[in-house]
C-alpha positions as a Python dict, from the first residue, in 0.01 Angstrom:
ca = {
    (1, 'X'): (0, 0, 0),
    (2, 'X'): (333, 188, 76),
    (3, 'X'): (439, 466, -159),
    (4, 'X'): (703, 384, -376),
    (5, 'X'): (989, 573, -194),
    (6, 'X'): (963, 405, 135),
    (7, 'X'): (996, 71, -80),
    (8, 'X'): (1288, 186, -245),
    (9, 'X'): (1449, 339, 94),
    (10, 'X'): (1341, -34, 287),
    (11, 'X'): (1546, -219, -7),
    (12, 'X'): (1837, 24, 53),
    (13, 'X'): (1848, -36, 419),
    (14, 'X'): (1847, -423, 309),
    (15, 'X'): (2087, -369, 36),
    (16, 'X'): (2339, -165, 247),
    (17, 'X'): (2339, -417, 543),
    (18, 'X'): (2403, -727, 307),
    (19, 'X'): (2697, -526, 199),
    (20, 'X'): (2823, -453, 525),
    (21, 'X'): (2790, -802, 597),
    (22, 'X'): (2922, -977, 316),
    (23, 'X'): (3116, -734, 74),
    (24, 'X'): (3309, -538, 379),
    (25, 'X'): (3525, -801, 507),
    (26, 'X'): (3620, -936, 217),
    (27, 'X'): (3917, -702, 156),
    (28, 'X'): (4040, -729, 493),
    (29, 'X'): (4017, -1082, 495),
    (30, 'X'): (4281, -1071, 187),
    (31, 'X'): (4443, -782, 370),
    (32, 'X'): (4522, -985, 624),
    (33, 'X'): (4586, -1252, 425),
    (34, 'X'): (4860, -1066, 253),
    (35, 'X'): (5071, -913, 556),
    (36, 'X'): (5049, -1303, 712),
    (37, 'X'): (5200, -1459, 412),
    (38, 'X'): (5471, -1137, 425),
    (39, 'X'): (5538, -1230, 774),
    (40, 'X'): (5595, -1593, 732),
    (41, 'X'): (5775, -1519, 400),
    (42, 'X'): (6003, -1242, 627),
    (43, 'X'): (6045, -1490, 909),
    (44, 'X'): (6163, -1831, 636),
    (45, 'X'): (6411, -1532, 526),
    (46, 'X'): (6525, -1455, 881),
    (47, 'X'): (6532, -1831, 980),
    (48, 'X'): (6762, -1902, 636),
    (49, 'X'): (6993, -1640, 716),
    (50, 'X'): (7017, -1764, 1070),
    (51, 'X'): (7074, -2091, 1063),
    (52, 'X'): (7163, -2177, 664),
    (53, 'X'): (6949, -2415, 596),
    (54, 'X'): (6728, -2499, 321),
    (55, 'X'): (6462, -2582, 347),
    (56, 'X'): (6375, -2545, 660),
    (57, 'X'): (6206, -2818, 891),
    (58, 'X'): (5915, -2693, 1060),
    (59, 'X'): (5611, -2775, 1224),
    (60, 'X'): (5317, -2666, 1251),
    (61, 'X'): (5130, -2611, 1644),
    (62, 'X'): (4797, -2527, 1682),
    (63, 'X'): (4515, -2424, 1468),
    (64, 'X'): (4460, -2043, 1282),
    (65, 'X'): (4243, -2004, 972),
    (66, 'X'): (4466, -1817, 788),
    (67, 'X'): (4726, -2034, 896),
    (68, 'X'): (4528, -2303, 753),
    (69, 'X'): (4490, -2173, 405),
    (70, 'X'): (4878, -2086, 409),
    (71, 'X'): (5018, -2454, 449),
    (72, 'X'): (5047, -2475, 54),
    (73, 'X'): (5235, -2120, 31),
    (74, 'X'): (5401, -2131, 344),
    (75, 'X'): (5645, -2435, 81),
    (76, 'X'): (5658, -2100, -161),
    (77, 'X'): (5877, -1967, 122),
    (78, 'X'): (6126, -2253, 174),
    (79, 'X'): (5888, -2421, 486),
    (80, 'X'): (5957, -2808, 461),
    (81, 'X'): (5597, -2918, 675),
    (82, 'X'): (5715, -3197, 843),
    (83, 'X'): (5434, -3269, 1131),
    (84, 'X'): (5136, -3065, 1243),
    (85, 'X'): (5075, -3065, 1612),
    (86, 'X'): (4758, -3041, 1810),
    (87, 'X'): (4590, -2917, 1454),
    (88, 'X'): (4245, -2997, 1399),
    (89, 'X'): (4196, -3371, 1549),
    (90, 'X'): (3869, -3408, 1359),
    (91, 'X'): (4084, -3318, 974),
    (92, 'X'): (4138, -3680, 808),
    (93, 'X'): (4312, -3440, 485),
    (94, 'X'): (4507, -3329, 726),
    (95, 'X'): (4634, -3531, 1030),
    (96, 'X'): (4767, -3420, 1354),
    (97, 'X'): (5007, -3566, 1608),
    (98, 'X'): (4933, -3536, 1967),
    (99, 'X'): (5151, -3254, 2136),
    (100, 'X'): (5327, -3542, 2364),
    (101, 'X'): (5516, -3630, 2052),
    (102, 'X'): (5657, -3278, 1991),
    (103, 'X'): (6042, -3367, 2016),
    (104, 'X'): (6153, -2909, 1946),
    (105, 'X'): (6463, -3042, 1898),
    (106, 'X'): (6424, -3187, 1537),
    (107, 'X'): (6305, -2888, 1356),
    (108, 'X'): (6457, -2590, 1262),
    (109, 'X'): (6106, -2335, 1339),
    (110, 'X'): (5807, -2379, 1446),
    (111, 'X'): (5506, -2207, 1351),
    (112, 'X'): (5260, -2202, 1621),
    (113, 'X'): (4842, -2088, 1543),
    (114, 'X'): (4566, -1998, 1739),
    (115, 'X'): (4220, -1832, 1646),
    (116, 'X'): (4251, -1606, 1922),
    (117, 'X'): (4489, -1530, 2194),
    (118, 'X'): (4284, -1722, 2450),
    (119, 'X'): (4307, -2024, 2205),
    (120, 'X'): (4741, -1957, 2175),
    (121, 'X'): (4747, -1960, 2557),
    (122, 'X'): (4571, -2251, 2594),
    (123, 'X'): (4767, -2399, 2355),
    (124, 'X'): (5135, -2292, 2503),
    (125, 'X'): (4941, -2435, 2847),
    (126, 'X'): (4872, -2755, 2698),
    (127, 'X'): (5246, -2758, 2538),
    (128, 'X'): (5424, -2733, 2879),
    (129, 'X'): (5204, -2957, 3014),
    (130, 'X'): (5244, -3278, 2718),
    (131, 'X'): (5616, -3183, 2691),
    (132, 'X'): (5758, -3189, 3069),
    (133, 'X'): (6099, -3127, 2880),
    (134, 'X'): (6000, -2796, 2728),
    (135, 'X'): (6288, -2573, 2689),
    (136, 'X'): (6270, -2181, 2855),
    (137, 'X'): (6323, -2085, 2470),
    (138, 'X'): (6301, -2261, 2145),
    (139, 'X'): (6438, -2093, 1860),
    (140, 'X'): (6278, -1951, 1580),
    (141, 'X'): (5892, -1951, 1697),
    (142, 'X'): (5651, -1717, 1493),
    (143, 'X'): (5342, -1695, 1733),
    (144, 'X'): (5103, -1649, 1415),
    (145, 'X'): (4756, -1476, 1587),
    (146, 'X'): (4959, -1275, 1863),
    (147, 'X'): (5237, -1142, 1597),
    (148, 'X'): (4959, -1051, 1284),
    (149, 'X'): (4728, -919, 1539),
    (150, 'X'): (4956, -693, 1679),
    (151, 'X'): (5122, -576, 1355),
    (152, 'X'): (4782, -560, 1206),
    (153, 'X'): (4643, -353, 1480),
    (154, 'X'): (4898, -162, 1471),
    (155, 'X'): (4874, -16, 1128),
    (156, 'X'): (4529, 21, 1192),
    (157, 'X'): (4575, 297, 1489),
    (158, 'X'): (4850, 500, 1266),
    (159, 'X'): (4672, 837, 1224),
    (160, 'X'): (4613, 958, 859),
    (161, 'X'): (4878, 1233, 824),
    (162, 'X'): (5099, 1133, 1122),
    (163, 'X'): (5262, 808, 968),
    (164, 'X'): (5493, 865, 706),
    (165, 'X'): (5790, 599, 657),
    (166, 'X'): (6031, 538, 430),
    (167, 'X'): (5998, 169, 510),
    (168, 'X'): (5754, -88, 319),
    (169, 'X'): (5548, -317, 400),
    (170, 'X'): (5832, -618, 388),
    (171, 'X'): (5993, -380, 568),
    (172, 'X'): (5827, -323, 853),
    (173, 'X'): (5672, -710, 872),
    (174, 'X'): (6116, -732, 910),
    (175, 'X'): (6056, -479, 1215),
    (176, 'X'): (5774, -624, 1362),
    (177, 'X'): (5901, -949, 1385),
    (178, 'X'): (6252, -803, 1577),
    (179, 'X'): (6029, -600, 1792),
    (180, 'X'): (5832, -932, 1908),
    (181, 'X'): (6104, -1148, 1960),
    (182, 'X'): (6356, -920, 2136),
    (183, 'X'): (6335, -836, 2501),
    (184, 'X'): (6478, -584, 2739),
    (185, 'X'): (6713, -320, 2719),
    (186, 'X'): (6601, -35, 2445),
    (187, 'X'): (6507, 10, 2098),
    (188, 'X'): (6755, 306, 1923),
    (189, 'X'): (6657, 420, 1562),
    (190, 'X'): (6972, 656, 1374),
    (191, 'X'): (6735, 799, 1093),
    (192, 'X'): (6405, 900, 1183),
    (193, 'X'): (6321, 1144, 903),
    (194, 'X'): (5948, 1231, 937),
    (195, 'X'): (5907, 951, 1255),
    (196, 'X'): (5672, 681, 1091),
    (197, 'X'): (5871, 397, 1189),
    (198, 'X'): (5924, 555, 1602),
    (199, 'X'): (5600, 592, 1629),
    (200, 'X'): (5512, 229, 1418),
    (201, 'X'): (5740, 71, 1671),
    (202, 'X'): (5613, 255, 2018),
    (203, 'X'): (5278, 214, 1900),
    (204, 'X'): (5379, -145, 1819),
    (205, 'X'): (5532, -195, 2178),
    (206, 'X'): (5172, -90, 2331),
    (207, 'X'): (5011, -306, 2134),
    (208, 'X'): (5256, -615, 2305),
    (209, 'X'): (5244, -451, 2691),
    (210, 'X'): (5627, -390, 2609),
    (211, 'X'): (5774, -140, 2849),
    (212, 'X'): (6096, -99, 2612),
    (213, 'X'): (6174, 283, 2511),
    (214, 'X'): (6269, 402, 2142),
    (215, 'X'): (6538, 653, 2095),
    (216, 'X'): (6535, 779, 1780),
    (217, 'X'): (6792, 1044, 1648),
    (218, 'X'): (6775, 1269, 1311),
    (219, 'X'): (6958, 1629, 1230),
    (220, 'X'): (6644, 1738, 1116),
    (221, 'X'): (6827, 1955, 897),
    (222, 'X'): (6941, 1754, 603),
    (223, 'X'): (7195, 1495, 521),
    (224, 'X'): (7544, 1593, 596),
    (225, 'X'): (7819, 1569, 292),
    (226, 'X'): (7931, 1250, 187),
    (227, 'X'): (8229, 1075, 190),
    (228, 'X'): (8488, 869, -101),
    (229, 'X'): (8409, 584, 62),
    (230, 'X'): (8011, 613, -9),
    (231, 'X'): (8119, 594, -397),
    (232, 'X'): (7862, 743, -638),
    (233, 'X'): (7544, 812, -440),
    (234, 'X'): (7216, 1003, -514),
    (235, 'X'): (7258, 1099, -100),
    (236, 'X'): (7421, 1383, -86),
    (237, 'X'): (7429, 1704, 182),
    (238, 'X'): (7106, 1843, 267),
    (239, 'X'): (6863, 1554, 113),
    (240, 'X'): (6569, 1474, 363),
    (241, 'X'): (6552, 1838, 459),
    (242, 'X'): (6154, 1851, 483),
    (243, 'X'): (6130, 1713, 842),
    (244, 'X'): (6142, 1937, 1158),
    (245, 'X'): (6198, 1830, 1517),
    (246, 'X'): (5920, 1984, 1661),
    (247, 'X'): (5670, 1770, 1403),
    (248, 'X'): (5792, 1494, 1464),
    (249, 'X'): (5760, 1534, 1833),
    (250, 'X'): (5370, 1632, 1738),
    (251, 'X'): (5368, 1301, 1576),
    (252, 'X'): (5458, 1104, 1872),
    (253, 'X'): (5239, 1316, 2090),
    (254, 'X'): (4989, 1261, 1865),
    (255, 'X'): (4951, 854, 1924),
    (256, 'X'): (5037, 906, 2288),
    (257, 'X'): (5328, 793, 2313),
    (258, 'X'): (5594, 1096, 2479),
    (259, 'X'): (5703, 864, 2746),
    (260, 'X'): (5799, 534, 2532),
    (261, 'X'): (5934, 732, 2226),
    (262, 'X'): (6210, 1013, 2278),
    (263, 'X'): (6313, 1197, 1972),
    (264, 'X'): (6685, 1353, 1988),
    (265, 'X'): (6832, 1592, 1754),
    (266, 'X'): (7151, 1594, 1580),
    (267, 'X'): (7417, 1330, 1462),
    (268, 'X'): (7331, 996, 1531),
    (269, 'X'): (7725, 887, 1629),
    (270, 'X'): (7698, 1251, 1872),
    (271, 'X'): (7383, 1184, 2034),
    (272, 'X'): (7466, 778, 2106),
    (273, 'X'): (7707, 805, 2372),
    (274, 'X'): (7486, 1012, 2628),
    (275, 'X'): (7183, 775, 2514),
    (276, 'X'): (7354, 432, 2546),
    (277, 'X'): (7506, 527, 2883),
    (278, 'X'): (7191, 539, 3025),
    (279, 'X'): (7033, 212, 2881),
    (280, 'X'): (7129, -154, 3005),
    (281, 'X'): (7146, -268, 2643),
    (282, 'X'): (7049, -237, 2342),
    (283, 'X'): (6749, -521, 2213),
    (284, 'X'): (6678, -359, 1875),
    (285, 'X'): (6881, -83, 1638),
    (286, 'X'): (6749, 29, 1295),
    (287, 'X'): (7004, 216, 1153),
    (288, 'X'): (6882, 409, 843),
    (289, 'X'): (7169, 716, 765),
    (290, 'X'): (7236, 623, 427),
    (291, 'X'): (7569, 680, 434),
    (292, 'X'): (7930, 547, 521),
    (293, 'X'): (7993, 771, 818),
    (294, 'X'): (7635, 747, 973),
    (295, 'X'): (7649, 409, 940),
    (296, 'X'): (7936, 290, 1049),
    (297, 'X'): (7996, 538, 1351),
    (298, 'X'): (7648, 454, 1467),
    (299, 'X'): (7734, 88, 1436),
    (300, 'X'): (8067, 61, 1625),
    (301, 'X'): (7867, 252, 1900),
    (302, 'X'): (7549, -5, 1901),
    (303, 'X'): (7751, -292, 1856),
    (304, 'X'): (7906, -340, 2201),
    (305, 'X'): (7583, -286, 2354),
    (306, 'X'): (7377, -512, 2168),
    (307, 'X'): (7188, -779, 2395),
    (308, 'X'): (7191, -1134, 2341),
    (309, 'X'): (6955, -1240, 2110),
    (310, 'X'): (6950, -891, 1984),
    (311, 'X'): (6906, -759, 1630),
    (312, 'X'): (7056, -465, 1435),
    (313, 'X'): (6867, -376, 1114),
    (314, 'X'): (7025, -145, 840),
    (315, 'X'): (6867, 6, 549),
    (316, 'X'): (6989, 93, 233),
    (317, 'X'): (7246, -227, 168),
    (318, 'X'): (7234, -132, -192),
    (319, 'X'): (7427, 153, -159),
    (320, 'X'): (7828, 133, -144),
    (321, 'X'): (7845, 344, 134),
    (322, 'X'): (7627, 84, 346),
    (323, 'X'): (7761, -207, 228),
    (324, 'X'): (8129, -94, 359),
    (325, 'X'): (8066, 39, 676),
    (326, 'X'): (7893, -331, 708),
    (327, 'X'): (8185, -485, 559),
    (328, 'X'): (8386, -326, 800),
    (329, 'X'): (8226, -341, 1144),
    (330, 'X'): (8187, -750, 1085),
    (331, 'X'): (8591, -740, 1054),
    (332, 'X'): (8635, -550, 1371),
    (333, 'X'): (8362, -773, 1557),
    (334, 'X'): (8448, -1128, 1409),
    (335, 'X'): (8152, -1226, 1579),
    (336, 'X'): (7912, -1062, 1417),
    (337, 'X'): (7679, -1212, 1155),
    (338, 'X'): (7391, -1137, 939),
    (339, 'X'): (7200, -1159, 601),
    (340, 'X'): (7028, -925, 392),
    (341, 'X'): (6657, -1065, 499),
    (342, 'X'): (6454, -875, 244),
    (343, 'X'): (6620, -646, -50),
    (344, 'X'): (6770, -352, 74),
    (345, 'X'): (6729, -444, 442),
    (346, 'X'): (7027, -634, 629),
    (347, 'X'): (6968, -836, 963),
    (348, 'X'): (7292, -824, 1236),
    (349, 'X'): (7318, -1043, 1525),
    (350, 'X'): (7583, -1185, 1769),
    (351, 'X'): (7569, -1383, 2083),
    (352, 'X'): (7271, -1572, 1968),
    (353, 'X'): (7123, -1867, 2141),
    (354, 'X'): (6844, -2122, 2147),
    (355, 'X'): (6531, -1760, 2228),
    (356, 'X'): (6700, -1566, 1892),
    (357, 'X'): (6427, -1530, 1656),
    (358, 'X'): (6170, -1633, 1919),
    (359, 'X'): (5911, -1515, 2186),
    (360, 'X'): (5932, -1822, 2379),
    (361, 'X'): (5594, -1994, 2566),
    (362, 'X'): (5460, -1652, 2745),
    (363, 'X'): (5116, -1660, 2694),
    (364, 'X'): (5024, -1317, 2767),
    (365, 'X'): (5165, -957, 2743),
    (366, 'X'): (5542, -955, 2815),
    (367, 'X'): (5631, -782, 3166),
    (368, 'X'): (5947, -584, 3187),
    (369, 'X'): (6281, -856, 3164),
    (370, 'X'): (6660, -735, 3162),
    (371, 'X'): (6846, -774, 2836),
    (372, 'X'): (7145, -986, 2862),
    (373, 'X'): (7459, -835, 2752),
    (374, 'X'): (7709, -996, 2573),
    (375, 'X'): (8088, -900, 2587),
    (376, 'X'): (8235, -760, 2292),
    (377, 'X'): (8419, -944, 2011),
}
């Protein structure tokens, strides 16, 4: 008969694997539950500032579990379900249409699922294939495996005690959805602080096979003074002083990433000119100075250089500092537009067509492509 303690440990061993098998996933399952549903509730937020509509007609392509427990909330958000494509043909609760009926041009998303990537690329195959009329671009698109993946994967490889962003989790869903569905050109960030969100969006670019660069610019010495025009404002002259250069260049170093993030010091509206005169265009800005003069120096400098399709995000709209330098640039560029997509965060755009909130039909990793410019006004 076996002793007692070799019982006990055999049970343990048992015990212990049941666990790791059944009690382990669990939380990520809900984890990744969670930052889906903040993604699609980000992207209905994006689409409503975008296009002003509510709600918003949408269908639904492909098949993803998580996508399939989301139809109910996904209404939450403002989502109008009007079809479901190519779903799951063998669902009688919920019927599909055959892809050949997909007509893009009645809805204003589309939410397309996959359980893996192989399954979305088959799936965008099988879509150019039953729709010979496919457009290039169709605009807004949230790829739902390839964009949660990513982001998910993402957080997952930020080092304990390397990541450190003022930016939550909204936040950054807001960020990963502008890095997926803008192309060429750069990424500039005025504001890096301690570099969580650089290093978030170069390690977010490897993730996607995205050969864009990230400038990111910070004085590393404080906040300068502030101005009338910021009003009464907690961010005054020397705030954010615990950050240093060289850390945050150990940061980036740290994840690999020295040749797709470059970290400049000083004044964001100083260090621009030199930076922008080197890039194409400009695909992404997050502007994060907290002030008047930051922010509205940074923006008449990104502005003129922003892509087509292109997205300037700016932090802090709920201070009076932000909210006139906004108020301003939008009178000087008449073409500008945007929406405050999440509290506190506000989305810019001009010259945006039928790809702007959208990664289009790749199926794979995206390859290097030229931003589009679009002349200023």
């Amino acid at each position: 008969m076996a002793p007692l303690s070799s019982i006990r440990r055999l049970f343990g061993k048992i015990r212990r694997r049941i666990n790791d098998r059944l009690q382990q996933p669990i939380p990520n399952v809900y984890f990744e539950h969670l930052v889906l549903l903040t993604l699609c509730d980000v992207f209905a937020r994006a689409v409503r500032g975008f296009k002003g509509c509510t709600p918003i007609r949408t269908a639904v392509l492909g098949y993803h579990p998580q996508l399939f427990a989301l139809l109910e909330p996904l209404r939450d958000f403002g989502f109008a379900i009007e079809a479901q494509y190519a779903y799951r043909e063998d669902d009688v609760v919920h019927p599909c249409r055959p892809l050949s009926d997909l007509a893009v041009s009645r809805y204003d998303a589309l939410i397309l699922g996959g359980e893996s990537g192989q399954a979305e690329a088959a799936l965008i195959e099988r879509l150019r294939q039953s729709v010979p009329s496919l457009p290039r671009r169709h605009g807004p698109v949230l790829h739902v495996h390839r964009t949660c993946s990513r982001f998910l994967a993402t957080l997952s490889r930020l080092r304990t005690g390397h990541f450190s962003s003022c930016l939550n989790l909204r936040k950054l869903a807001l960020v990963a959805l502008a890095v997926s569905t803008t192309r060429g050109g750069c990424i500039a960030e005025c504001g890096a602080y301690q570099g969580g969100t650089a290093v978030f969006m170069g390690c977010l670019l490897r993730e996607h096979g995205d050969p864009r660069r990230v400038h990111t610019i910070d004085t590393f010495e404080g906040m300068p003074a502030a101005t009338p025009r910021d009003g009464v404002t907690p961010y005054q002259a020397g705030l954010f002083r615990d950050t240093r250069f060289e850390d945050v260049c150990g940061h980036v170093a740290a994840h690999g990433l020295q040749d797709a993030v470059k970290v400049h010091k000083g004044l964001s509206q100083e260090r621009l000119p030199e930076i922008l005169a080197r890039e194409s265009a400009v695909s992404l800005a997050l502007v994060d100075t907290d002030q008047y003069l930051g922010t509205v120096e940074s923006l008449r400098l990104l502005v003129p250089k922003l892509a087509v399709n292109g997205v300037i995000l700016v932090d802090d709209y709920c201070l009076d500092g932000v909210k006139n330098a906004i108020d301003e640039i939008r009178k000087e560029h008449p073409g500008m537009a945007g929406a405050e997509v999440t509290y506190n965060l506000y989305m810019m755009w001009r010259h945006a067509d039928e790809g702007f909130l959208s990664q289009g039909w790749a199926s794979g990793d995206r390859a290097s492509e030229p931003a589009r410019g679009g002349e200023d006004g």
